[in-house]
PDB file of C-alpha atoms in Angstrom:
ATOM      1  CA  UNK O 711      -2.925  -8.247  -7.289  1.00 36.00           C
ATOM      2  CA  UNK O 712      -3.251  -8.788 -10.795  1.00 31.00           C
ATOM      3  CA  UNK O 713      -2.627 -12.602 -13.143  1.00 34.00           C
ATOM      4  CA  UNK O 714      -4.102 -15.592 -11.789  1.00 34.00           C
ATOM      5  CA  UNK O 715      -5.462 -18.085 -14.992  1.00 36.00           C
ATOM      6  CA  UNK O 716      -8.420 -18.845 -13.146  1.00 38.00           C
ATOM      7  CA  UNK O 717     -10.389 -15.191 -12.342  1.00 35.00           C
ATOM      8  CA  UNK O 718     -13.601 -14.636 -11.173  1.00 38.00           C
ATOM      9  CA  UNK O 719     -16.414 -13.523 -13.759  1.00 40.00           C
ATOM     10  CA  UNK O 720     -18.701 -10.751 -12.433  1.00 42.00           C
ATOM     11  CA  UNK O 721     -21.439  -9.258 -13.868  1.00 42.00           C
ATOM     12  CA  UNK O 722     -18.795  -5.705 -14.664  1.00 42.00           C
ATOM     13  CA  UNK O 723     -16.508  -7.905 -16.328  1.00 42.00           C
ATOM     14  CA  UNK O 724     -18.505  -9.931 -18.782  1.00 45.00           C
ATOM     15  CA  UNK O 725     -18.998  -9.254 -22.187  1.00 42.00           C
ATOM     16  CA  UNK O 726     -21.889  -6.761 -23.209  1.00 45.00           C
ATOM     17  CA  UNK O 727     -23.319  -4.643 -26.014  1.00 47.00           C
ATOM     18  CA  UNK O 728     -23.503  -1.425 -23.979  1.00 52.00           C
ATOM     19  CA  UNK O 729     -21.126   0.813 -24.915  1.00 60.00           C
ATOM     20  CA  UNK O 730     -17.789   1.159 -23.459  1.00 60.00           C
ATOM     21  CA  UNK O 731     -18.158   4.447 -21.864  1.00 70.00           C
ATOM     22  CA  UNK O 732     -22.024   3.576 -20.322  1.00 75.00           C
ATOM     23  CA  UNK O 733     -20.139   0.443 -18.534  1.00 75.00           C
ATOM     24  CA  UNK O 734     -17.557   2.386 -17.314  1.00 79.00           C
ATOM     25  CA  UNK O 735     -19.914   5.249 -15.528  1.00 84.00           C
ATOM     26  CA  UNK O 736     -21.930   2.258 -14.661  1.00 86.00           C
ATOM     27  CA  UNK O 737     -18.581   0.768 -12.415  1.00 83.00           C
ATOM     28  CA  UNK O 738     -17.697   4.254 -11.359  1.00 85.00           C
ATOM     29  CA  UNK O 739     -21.858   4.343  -9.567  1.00 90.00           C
ATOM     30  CA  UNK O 740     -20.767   1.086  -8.376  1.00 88.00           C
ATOM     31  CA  UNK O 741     -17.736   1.935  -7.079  1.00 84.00           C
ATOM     32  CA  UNK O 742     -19.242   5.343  -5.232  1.00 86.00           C
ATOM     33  CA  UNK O 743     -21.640   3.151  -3.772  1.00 88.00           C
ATOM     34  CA  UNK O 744     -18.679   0.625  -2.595  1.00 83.00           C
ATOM     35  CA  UNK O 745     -16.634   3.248  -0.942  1.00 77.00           C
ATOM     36  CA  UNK O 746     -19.256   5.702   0.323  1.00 79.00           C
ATOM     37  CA  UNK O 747     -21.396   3.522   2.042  1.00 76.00           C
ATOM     38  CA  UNK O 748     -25.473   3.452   1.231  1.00 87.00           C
ATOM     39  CA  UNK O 749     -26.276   6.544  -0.422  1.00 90.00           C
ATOM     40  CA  UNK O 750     -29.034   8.210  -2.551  1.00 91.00           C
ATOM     41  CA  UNK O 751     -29.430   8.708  -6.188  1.00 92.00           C
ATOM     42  CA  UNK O 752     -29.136  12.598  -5.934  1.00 91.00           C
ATOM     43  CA  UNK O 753     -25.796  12.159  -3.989  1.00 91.00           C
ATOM     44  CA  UNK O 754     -24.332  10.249  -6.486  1.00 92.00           C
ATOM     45  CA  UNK O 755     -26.046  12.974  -9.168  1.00 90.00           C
ATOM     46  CA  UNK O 756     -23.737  15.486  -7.805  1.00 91.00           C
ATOM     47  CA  UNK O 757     -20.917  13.778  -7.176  1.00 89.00           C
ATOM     48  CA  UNK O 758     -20.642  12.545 -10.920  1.00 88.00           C
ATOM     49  CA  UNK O 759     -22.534  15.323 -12.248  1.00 90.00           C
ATOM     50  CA  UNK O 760     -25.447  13.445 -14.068  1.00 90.00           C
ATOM     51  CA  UNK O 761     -28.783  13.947 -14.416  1.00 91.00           C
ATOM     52  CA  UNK O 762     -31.792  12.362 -12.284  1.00 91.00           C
ATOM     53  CA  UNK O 763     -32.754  10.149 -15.408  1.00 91.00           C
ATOM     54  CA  UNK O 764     -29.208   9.089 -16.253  1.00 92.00           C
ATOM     55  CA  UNK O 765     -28.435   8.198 -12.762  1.00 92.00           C
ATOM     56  CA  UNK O 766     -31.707   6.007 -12.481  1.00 93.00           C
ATOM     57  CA  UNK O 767     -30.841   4.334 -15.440  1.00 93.00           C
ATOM     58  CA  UNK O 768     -27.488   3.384 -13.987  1.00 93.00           C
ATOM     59  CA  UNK O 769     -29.164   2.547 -11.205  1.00 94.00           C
ATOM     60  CA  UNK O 770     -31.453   0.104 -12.550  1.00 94.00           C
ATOM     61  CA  UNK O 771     -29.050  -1.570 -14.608  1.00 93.00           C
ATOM     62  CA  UNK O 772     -26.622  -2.533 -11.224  1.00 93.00           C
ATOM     63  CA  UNK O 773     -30.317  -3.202  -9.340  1.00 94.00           C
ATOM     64  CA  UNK O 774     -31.106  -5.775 -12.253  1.00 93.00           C
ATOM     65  CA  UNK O 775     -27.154  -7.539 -12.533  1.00 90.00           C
ATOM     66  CA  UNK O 776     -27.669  -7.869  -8.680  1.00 91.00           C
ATOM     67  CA  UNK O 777     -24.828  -5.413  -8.264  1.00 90.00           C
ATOM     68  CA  UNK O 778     -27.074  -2.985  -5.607  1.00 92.00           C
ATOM     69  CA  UNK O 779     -29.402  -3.695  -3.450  1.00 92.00           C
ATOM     70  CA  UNK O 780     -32.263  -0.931  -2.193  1.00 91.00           C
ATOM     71  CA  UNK O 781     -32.200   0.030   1.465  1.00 86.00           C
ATOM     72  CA  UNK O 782     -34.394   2.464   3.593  1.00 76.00           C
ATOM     73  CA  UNK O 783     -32.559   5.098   5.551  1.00 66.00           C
ATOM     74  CA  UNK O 784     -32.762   4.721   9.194  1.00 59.00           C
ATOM     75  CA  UNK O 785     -35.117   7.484  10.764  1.00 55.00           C
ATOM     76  CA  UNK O 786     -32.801   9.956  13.367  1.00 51.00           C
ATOM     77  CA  UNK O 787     -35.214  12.382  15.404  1.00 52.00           C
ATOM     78  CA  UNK O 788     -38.239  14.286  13.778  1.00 51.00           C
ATOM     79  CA  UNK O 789     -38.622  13.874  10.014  1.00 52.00           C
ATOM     80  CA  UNK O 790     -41.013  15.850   7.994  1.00 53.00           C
ATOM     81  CA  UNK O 791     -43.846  13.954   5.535  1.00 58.00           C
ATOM     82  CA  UNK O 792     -43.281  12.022   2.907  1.00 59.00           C
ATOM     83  CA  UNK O 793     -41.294   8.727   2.059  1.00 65.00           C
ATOM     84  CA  UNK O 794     -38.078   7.744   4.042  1.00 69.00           C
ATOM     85  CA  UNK O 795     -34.751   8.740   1.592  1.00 75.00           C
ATOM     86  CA  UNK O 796     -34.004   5.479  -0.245  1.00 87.00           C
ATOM     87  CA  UNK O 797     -30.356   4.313  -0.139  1.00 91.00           C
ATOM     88  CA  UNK O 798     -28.362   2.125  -2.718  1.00 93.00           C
ATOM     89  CA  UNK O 799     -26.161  -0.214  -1.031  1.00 90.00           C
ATOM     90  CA  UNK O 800     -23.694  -2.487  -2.452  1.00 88.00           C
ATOM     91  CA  UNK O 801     -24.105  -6.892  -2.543  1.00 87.00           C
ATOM     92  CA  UNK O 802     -22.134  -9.460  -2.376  1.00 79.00           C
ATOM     93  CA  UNK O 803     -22.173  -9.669  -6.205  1.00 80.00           C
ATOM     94  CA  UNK O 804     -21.530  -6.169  -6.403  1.00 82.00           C
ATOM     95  CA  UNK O 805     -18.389  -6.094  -4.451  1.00 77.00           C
ATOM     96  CA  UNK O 806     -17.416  -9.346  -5.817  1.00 72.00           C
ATOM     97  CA  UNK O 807     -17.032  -7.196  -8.909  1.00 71.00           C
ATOM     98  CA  UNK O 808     -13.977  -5.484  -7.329  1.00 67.00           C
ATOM     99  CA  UNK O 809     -12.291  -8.115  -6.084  1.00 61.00           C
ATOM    100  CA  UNK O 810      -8.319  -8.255  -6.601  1.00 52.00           C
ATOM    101  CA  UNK O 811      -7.323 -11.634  -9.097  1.00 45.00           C
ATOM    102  CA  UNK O 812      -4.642 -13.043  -6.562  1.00 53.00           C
ATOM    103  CA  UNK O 813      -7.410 -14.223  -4.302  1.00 71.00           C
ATOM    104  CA  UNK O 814      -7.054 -17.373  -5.394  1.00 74.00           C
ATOM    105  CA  UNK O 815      -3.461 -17.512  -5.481  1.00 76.00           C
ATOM    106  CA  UNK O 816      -3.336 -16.006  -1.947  1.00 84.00           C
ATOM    107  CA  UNK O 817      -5.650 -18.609   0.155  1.00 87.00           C
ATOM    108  CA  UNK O 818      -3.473 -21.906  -1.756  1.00 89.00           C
ATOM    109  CA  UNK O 819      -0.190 -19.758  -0.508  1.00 91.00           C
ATOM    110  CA  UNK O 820      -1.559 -19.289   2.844  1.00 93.00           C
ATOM    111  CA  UNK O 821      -3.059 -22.794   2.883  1.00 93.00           C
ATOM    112  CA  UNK O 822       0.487 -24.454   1.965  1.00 94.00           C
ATOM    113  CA  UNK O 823       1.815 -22.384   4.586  1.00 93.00           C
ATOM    114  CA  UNK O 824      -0.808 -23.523   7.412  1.00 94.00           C
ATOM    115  CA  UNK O 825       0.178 -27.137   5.970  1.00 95.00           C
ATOM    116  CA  UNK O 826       3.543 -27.073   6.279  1.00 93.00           C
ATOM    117  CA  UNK O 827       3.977 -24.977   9.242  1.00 94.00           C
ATOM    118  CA  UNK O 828       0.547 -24.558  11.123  1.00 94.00           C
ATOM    119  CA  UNK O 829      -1.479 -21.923  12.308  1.00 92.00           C
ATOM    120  CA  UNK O 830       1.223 -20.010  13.716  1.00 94.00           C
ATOM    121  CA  UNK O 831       2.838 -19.343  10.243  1.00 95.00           C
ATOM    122  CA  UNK O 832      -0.063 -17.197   9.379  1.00 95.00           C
ATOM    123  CA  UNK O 833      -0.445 -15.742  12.641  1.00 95.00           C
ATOM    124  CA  UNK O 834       2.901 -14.938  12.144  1.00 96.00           C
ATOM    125  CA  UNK O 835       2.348 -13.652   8.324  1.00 94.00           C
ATOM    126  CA  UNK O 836      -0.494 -11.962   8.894  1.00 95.00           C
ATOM    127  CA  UNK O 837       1.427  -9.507  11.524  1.00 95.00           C
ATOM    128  CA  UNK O 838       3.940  -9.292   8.781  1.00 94.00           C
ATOM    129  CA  UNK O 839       1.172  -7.678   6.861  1.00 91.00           C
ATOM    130  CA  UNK O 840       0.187  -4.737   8.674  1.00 94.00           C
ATOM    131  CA  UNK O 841       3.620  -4.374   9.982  1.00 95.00           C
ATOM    132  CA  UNK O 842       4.170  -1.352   6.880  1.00 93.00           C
ATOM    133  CA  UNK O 843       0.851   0.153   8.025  1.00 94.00           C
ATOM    134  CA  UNK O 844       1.998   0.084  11.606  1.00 96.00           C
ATOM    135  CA  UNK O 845       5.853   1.551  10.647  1.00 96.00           C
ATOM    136  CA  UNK O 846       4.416   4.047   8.271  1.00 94.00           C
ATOM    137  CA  UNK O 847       1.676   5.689  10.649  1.00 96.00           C
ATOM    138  CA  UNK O 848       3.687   5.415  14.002  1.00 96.00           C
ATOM    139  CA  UNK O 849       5.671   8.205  13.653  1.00 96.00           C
ATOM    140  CA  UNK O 850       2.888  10.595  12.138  1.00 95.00           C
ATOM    141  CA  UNK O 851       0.617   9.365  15.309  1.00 95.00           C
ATOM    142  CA  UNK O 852       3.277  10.881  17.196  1.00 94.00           C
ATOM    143  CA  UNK O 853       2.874  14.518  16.143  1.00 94.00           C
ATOM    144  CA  UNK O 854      -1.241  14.490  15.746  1.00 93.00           C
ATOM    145  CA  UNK O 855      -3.674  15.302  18.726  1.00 93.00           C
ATOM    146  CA  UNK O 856      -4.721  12.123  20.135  1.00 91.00           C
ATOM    147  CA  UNK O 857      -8.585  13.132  18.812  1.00 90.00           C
ATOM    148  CA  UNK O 858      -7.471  12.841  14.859  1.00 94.00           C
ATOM    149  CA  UNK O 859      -5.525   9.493  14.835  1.00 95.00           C
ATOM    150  CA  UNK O 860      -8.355   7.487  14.211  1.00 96.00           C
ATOM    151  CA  UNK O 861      -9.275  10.666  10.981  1.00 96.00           C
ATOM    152  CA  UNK O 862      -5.945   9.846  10.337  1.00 96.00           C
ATOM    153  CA  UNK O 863      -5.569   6.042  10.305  1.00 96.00           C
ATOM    154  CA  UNK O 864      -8.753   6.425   8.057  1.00 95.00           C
ATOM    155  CA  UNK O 865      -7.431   8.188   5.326  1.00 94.00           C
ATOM    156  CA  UNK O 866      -4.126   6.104   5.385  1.00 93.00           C
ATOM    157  CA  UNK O 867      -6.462   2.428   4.801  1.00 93.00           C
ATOM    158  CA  UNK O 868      -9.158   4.528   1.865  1.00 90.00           C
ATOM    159  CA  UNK O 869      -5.260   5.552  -0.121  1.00 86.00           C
ATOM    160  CA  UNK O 870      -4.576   1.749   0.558  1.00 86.00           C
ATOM    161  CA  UNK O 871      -8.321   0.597  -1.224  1.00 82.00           C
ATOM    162  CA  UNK O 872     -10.597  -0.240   2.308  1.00 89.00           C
ATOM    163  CA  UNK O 873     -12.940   2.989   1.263  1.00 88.00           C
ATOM    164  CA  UNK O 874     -13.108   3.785   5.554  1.00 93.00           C
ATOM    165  CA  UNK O 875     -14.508   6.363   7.393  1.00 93.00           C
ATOM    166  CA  UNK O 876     -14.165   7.541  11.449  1.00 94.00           C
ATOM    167  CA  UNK O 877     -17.088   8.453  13.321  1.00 93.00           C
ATOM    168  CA  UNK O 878     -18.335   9.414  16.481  1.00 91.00           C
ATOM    169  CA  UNK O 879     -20.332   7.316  18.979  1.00 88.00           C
ATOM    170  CA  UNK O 880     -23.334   8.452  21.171  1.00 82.00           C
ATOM    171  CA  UNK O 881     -20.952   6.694  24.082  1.00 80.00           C
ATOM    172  CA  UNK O 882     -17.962   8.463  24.018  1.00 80.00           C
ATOM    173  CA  UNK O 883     -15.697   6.161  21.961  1.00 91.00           C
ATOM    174  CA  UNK O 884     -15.295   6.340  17.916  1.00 95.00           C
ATOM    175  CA  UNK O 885     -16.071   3.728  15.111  1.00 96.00           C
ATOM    176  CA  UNK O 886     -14.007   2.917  12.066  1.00 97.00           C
ATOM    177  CA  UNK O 887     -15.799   1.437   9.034  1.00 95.00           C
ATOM    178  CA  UNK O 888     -14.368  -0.172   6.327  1.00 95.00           C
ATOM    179  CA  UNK O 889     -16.837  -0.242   3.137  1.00 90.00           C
ATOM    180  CA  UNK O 890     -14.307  -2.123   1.288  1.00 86.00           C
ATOM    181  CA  UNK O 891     -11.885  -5.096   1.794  1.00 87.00           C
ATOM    182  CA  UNK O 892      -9.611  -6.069  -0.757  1.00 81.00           C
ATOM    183  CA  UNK O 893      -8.742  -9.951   1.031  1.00 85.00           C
ATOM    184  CA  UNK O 894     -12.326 -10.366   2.233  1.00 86.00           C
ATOM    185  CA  UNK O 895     -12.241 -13.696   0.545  1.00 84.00           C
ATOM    186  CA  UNK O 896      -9.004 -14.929   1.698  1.00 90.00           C
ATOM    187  CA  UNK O 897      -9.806 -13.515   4.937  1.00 92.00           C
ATOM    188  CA  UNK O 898     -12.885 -15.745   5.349  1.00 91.00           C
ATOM    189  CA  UNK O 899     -10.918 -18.576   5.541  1.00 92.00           C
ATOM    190  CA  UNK O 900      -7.935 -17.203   7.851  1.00 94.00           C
ATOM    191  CA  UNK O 901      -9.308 -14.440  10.557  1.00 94.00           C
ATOM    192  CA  UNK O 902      -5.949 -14.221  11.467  1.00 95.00           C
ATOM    193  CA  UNK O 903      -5.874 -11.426   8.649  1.00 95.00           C
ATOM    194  CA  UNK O 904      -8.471  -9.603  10.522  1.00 96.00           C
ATOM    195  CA  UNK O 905      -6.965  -9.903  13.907  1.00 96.00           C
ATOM    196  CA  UNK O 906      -3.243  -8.894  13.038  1.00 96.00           C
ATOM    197  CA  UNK O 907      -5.036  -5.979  11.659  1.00 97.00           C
ATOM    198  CA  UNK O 908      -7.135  -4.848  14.496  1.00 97.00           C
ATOM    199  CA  UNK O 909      -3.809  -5.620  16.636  1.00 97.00           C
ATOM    200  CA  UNK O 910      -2.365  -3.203  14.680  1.00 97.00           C
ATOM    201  CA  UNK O 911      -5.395  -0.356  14.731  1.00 97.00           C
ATOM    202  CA  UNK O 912      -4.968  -0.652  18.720  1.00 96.00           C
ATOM    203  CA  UNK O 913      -1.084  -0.373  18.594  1.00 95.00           C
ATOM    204  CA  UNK O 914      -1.261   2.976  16.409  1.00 96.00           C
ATOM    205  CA  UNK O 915      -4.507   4.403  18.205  1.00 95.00           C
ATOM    206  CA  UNK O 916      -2.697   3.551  21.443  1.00 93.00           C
ATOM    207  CA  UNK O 917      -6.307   2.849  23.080  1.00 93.00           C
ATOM    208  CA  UNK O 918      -8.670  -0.540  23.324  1.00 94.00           C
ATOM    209  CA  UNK O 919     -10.948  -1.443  19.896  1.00 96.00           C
ATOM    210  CA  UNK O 920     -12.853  -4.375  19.236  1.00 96.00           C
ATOM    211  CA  UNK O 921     -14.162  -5.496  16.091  1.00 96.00           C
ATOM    212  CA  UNK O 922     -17.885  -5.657  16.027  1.00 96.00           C
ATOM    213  CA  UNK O 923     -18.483  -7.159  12.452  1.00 95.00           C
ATOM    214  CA  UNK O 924     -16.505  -8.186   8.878  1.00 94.00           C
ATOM    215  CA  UNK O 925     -16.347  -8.227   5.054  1.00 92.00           C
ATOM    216  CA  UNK O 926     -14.813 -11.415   5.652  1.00 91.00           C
ATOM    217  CA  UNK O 927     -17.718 -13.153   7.907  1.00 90.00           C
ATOM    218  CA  UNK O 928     -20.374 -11.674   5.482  1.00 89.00           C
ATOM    219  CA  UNK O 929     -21.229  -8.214   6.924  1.00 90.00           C
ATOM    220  CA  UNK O 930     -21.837  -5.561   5.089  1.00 86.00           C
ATOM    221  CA  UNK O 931     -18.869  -2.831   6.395  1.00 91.00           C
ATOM    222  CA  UNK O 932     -16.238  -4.043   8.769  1.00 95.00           C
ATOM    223  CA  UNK O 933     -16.866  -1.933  12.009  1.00 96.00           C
ATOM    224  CA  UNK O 934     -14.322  -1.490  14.610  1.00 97.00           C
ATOM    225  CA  UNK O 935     -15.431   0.408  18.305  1.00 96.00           C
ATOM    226  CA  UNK O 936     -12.482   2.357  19.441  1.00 96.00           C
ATOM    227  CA  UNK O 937     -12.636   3.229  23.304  1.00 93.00           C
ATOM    228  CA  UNK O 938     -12.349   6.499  24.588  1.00 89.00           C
ATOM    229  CA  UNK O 939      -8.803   7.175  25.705  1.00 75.00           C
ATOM    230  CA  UNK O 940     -10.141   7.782  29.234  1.00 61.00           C
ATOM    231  CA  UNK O 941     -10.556   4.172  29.259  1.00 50.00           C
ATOM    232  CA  UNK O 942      -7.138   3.302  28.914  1.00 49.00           C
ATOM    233  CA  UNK O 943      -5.351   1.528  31.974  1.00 46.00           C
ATOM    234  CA  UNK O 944      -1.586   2.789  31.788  1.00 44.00           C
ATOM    235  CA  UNK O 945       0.752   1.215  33.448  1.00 44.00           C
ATOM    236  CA  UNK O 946       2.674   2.647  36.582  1.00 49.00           C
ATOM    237  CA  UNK O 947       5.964   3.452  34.511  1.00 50.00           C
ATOM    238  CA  UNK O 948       3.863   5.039  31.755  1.00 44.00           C
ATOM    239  CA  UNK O 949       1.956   7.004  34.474  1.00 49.00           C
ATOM    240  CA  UNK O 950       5.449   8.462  35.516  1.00 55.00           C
ATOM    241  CA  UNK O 951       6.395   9.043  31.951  1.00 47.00           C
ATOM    242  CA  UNK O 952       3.236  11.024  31.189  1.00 46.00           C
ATOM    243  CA  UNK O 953       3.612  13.215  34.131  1.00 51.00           C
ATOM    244  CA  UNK O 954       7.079  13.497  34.114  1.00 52.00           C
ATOM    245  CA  UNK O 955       6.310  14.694  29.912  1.00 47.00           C
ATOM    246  CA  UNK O 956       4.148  17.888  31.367  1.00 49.00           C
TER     247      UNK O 956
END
């Protein structure tokens, strides 16, 4: 969403005397940093191909615009000696820097709609929403192994902008992070954005999640638990159907 008169200035989009090709490596760190989660300064070295020194220099630019924030990598198992890995994770500012210019424009349109028609407009628009998502994956579901829809339904929200990854849990179910949410502002004021959409990530997964934190209510990632698919209770005509199916 691009156009509203009244956008947000961020510390990438006001005016500055560094040169135009220094800001823009300095949004593409921020970006990685968005989308990848917390990471080190040699990861984003290789990914971009810079040098240690240009990479800290980056680096403390976004720490001193308040676009990054330092973080200390959480300890798994036996480490050697030496300092924890330092991370660079992404603020409030920082993804502010991202965010689309409707957001405005969006929360008065969803207000007017909650005014004139109540909650269950936007219930009802939200579910309208995902409803594409939902059309566009459900047959594709359909022909992958139950164990890659959730890889799958990953790489369909990162090509839509939510930067998300799939990962396994140490109890048997999955998790799907979102580093990135393009509504997280309009969102905030109307969940029902986030709950259409986790309808919709149970529909296509065909098994229980639950959302365990937001963008929108000032988390860092949105996180969503996905049950194993043991856990799912079928029905006794979808019993027959999957055993009649073998």
């Amino acid at each position: 969403m691009t156009g509203t008169a009244n956008t947000r200035e961020t510390a990438a989009s006001r005016p500055s005397a560094v040169p135009s090709a220094e800001r823009g490596t300095r949004a593409h760190v921020a970006r990685l940093i968005m989308e990848h989660g917390p990471v080190t300064a040699a990861a984003l070295g290789e990914r971009l191909g810079l040098t240690p020194s240009a990479v800290r220099r980056h680096l403390d630019n976004l720490l001193a615009e308040g676009m990054i924030e330092p973080r200390t990598a959480r300890q798994r198992g036996q480490r050697g000696r030496g300092r924890p890995a330092k991370l660079f994770g992404i603020t409030d500012a920082g993804r502010s820097a991202f965010e689309h210019a409707y957001d405005d424009l969006a929360g008065s349109a969803l207000r007017f709609l909650a005014d004139r028609l109540g909650g269950e407009a936007v219930t009802d628009f939200a579910r309208s929403q995902v409803s594409a998502l939902v059309a566009r994956l459900t047959p594709i579901m359909r022909e992958v192994p139950e164990d890659q829809r959730l890889r799958v339904l990953a790489e369909a929200l990162s090509a839509d902008g939510y930067a998300a990854s799939a990962s396994k849990t140490g109890t048997g179910g999955e998790q799907l992070c979102q580093h990135h949410c393009p509504v997280a502002h309009v969102a905030a004021e109307f969940p029902q954005l986030c709950e259409a959409e986790t309808e919709a990530f149970g529909q296509l997964l065909g098994t229980p999640v639950q959302r365990l934190a937001t963008i929108a209510h000032g988390d860092g990632i949105c996180t969503t638990h996905v049950s194993p698919r043991s856990h799912v209770i079928l029905s006794p005509q979808q019993r027959e159907s999957k055993e009649s199916g073998r």
